[in-house]
Every structure is written in structure tokens, then in C-alpha cells.
CSV table of C-alpha atoms in Angstrom, one decimal:
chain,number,residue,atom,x,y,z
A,1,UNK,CA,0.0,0.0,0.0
A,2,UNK,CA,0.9,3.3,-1.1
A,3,UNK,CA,-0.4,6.6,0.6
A,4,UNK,CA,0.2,10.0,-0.7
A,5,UNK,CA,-0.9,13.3,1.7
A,6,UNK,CA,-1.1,16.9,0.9
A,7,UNK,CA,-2.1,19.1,3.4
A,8,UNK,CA,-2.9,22.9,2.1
A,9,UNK,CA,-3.6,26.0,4.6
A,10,UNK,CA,-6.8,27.3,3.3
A,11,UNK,CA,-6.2,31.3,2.7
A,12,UNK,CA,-9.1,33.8,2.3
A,13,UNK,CA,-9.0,33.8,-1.4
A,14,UNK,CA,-9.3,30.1,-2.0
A,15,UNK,CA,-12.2,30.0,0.1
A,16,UNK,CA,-14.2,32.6,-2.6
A,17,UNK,CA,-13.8,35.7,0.0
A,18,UNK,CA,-11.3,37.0,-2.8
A,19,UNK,CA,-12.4,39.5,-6.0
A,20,UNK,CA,-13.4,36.6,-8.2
A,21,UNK,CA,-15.5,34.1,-5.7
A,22,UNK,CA,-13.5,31.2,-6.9
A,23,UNK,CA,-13.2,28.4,-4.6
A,24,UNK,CA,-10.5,26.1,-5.1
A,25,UNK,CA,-6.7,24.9,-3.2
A,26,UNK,CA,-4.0,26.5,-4.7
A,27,UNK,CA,-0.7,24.4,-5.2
A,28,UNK,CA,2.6,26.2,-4.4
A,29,UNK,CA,5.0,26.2,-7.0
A,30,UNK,CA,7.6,24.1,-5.4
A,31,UNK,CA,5.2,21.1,-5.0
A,32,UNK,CA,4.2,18.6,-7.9
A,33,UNK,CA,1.1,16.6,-8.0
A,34,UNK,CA,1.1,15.6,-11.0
A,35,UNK,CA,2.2,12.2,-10.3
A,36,UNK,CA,-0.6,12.2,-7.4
A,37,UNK,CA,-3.8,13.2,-9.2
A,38,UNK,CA,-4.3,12.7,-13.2
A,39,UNK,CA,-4.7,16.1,-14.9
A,40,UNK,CA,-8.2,18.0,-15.7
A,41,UNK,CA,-10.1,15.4,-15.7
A,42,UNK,CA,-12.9,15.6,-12.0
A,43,UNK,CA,-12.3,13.0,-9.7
A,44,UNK,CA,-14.3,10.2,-7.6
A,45,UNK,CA,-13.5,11.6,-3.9
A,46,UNK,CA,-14.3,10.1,-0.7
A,47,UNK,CA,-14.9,12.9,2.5
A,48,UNK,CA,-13.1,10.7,5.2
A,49,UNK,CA,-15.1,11.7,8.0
A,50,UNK,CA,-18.7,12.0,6.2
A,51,UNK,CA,-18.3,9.1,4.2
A,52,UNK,CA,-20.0,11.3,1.0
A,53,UNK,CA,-18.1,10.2,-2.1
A,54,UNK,CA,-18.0,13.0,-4.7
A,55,UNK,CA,-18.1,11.6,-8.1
A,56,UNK,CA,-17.7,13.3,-11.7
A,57,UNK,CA,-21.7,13.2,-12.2
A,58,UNK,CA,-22.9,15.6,-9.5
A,59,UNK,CA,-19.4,17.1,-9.0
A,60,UNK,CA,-16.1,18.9,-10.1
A,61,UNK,CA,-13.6,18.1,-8.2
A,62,UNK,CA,-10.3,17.9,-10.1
A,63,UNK,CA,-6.7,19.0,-10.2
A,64,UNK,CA,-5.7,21.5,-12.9
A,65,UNK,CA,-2.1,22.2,-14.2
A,66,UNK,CA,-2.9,25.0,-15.6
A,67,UNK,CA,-5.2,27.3,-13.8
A,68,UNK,CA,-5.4,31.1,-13.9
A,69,UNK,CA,-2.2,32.8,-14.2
A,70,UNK,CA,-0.4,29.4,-15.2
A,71,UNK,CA,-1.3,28.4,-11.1
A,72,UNK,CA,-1.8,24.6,-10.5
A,73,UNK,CA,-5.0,24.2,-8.0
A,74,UNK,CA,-7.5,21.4,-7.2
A,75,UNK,CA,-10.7,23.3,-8.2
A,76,UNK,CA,-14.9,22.7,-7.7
A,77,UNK,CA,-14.7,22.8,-4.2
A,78,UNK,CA,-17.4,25.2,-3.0
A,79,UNK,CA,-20.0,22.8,-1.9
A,80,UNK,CA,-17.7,20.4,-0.1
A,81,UNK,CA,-16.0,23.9,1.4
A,82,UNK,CA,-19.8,24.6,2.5
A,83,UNK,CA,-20.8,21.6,4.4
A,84,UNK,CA,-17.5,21.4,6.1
A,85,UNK,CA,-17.6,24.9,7.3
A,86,UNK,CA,-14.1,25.9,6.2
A,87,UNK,CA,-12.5,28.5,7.2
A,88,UNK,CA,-9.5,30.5,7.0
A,89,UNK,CA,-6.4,28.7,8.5
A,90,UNK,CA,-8.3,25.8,8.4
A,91,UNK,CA,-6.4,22.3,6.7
A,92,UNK,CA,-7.6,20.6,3.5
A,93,UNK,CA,-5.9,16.8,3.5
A,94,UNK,CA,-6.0,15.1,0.5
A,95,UNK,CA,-4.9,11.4,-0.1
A,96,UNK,CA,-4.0,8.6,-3.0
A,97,UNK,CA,-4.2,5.3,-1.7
A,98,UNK,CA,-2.7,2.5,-4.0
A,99,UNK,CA,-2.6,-1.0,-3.3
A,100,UNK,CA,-0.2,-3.9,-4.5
A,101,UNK,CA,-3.0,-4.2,-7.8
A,102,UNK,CA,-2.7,-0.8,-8.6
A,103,UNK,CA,-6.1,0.2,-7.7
A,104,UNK,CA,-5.9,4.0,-7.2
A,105,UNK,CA,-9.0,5.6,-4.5
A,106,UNK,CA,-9.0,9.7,-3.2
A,107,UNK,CA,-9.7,10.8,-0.1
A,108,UNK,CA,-10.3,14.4,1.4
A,109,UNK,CA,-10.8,15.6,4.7
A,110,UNK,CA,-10.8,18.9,6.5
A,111,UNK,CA,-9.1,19.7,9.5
A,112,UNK,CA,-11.0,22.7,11.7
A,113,UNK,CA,-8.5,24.5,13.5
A,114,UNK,CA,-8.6,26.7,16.9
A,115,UNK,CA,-6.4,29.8,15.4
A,116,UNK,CA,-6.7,33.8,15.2
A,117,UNK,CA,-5.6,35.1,11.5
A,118,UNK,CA,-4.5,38.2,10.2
A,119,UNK,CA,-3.4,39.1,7.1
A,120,UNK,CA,-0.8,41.9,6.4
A,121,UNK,CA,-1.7,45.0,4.4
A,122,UNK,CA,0.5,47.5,2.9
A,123,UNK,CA,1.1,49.2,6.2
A,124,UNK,CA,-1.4,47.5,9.0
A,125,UNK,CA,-3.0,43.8,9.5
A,126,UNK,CA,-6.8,43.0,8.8
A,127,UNK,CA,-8.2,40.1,10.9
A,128,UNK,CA,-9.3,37.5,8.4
A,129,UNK,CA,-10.0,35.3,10.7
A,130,UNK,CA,-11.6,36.6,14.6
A,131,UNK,CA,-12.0,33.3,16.5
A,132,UNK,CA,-11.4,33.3,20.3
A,133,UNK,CA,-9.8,37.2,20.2
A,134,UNK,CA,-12.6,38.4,21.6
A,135,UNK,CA,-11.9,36.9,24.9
A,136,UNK,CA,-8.6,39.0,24.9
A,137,UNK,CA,-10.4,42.3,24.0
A,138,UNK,CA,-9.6,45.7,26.2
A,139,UNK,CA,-11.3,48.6,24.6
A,140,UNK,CA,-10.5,48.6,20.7
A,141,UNK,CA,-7.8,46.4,21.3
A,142,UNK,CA,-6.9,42.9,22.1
A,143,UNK,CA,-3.7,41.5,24.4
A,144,UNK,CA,-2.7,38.1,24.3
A,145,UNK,CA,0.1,35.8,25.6
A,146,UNK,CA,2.3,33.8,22.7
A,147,UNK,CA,5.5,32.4,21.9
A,148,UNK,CA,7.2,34.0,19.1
A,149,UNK,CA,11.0,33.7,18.0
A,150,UNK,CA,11.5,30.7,20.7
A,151,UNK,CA,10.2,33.3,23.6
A,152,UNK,CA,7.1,33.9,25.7
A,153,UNK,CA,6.0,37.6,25.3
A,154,UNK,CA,2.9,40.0,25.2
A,155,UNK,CA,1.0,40.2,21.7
A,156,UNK,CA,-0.8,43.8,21.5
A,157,UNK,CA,-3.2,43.9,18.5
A,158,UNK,CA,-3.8,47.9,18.1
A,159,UNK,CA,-6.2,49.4,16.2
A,160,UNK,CA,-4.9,52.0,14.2
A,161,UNK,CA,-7.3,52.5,11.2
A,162,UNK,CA,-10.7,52.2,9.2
A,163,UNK,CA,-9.9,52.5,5.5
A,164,UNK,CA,-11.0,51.5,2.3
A,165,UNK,CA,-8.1,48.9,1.1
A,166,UNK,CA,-8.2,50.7,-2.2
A,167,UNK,CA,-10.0,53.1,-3.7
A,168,UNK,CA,-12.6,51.6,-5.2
A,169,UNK,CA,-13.5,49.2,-2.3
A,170,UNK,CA,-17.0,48.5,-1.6
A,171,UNK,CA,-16.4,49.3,2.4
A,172,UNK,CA,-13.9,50.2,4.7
A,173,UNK,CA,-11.8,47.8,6.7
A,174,UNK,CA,-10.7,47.6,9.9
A,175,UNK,CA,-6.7,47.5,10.4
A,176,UNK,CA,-4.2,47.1,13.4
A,177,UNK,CA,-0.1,47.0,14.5
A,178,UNK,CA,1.2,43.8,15.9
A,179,UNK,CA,3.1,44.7,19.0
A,180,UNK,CA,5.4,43.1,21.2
A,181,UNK,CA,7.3,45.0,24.1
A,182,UNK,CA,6.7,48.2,22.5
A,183,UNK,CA,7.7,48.0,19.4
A,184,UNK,CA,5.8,46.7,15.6
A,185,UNK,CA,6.9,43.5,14.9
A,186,UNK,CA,4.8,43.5,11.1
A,187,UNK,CA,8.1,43.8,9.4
A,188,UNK,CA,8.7,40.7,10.3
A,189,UNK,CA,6.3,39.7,7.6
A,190,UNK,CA,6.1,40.7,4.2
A,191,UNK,CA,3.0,42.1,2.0
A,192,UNK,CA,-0.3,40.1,2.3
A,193,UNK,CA,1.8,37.4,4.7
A,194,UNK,CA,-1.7,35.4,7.0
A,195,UNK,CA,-0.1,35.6,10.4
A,196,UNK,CA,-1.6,33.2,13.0
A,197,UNK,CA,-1.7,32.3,16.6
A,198,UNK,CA,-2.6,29.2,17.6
A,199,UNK,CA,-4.8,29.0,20.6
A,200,UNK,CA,-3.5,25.8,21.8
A,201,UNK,CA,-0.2,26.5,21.9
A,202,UNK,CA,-0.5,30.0,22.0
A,203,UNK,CA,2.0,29.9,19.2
A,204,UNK,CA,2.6,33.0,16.7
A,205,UNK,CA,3.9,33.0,13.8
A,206,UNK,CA,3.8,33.1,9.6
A,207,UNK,CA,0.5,30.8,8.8
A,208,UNK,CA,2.3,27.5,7.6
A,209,UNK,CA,1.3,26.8,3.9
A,210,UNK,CA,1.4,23.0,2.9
A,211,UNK,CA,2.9,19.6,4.1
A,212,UNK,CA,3.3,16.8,2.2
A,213,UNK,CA,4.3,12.7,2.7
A,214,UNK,CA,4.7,10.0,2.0
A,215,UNK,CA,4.0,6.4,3.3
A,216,UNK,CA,4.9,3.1,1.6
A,217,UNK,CA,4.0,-0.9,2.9
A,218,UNK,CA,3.8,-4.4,1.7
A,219,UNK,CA,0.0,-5.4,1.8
């Protein structure tokens, strides 16, 4: 038996919260697929934990090498996205089993996960993603203890601003400095970076993109 796993990050755009509404899992340029999912042609899926099998008659599922702006994804995922309640910083597993025979069956699954997520603007962060700040709210702020950099410190999430994120947006947008001891710490990250901190571990840091493995046995 053969087992193949990709794990993807799910990022506000790929859940259709972006311009275009598209929903789909976007596949980094450093990773290849191709030899784990067969090319534009939609898939029979199985949702691990449901047990629903998604298959080319009623749905879309497939994985494309050549999406818009020459970007691989696995797109037609807006119902399953829809019934699993995905959200951002959530985790999308996908899996090829293969037996000795050579008989090939998919599997999805997704992964809720207890995080807060913001995403970096061109000066400030917007929170994509809210989940248990407000517990560490104080006025029109929040304060929260993480680990960042191998250290235990004080987060400050400041507001600083409501503005439009350009000029033609629809509404305005909330947006807020990261602050540890005093001092911004968003230059850490770079333009449009998800930052995350996960409630568990109270860990901070850049919101981890993709995993992948591996996992090989004699039936």
C-alpha cells in the first residue's frame, strides 16, 4: 500500500472571500502533483469523515495544471467547502491510496483549526479570521500571551485605522499594528503574509502553507 498526503492552509481567497469568488486549493509552485492526481479530468472523492463520495456526475472536483495565471490548484470545491464549514487557516488533507494491484482511490478531509488570522496590508493587518480574540479584547484592542522567536512575550493587536483597502472598495476595513514590548513587529512579515496564533499552543507566527508525505508498505 501506497499513501500519498497533501495538506494545504486554506487562505481567504481560495475560500471565494477574494475578488473573483472562486473556490478552489492552490498548489505552491515548489510542490508537484502531478504524479498524485491525473490532470483536468474531475475526480471520484471520498470525505473521510462524512463518508460522501463525490463523483464526476454531480461534482467537479479535479486537479488542474494549468489554472489562472499558469497556477496549479484542485478546483470545484465550493459545496464540499460549504458543508465542512471551512475557514480561513483551516487544513484541507488530501490522499491517493494504492494497493499492490494498482487500484488508485481519493480521499479528502478537513481539518477545523482553533487559530486567530491576520493578514498583512500595505502598512497595517486586517483580521481574516476573529476566532477566540474576543476573549482577549480591552477597549479597541486585544492583548494576548504567545511564543514567538523561541520566547514567551505579550501580543498587542492595536487598532490604528478604518480605511478602504483601495479606492474603489466596496467598504472600509478595519486594520491594526502587531506589538510586542513596545515595538511593531509586522516587518517581520512581508506584503499580504496570514499571520496566525494558535490557541493551543499560543504559538505566533507566519501561517504555515502545505505539508506533504509519504507512506509506503507491503500489503
Amino acid at each position: 500500500m501506497k499513501i500519498r498526503t497533501f495538506t494545504k492552509r486554506l487562505n481567504a481567497t481560495e475560500l471565494g472571500k477574494g475578488a473573483t469568488n472562486d473556490t478552489y486549493v492552490a498548489i505552491p509552485n515548489e510542490v508537484d502533483l502531478s504524479s498524485m492526481f491525473e490532470n483536468n479530468v474531475a475526480m471520484t472523492i471520498e470525505d473521510s469523515r462524512s463518508g460522501q463520495v463525490y463523483v464526476p456526475a454531480t461534482s467537479n472536483i479535479k486537479y488542474t495544471q494549468t489554472g489562472q495565471n499558469n497556477q496549479e490548484r484542485i478546483s470545484g470545491l465550493g459545496e464540499y467547502f460549504r458543508k465542512s464549514l471551512a475557514d480561513v487557516g483551516d487544513e484541507i488533507v488530501f490522499e491517493r491510496h494504492e494497493d499492490s494491484a494498482g487500484n488508485v482511490k481519493y480521499y479528502l478531509n478537513l481539518v477545523h483549526r482553533d487559530v486567530i488570522v491576520l493578514q498583512k496590508g500595505k502598512t497595517y493587518a486586517e483580521i481574516i479570521r476573529s476566532g477566540a480574540l474576543p476573549q482577549y479584547v480591552i477597549d479597541n484592542n486585544y492583548r494576548i500571551d504567545v511564543f514567538y522567536r523561541g520566547g514567551k512575550c505579550t501580543l498587542d493587536i492595536l487598532f490604528k485605522e478604518t480605511s478602504k483597502k483601495k479606492k474603489t472598495s466596496p467598504s472600509t476595513t478595519d486594520f491594526y499594528d502587531l506589538v510586542i514590548d513596545g515595538n511593531s513587529i509586522l516587518s517581520d512579515f512581508t506584503y499580504q503574509d496570514y499571520i496566525e496564533v494558535d490557541i493551543k499552543s499560543k504559538q505566533l507566527d507566519r501561517m504555515l502553507t502545505y505539508t506533504e508525505h509519504i507512506m509506503e508498505w507491503r500489503d
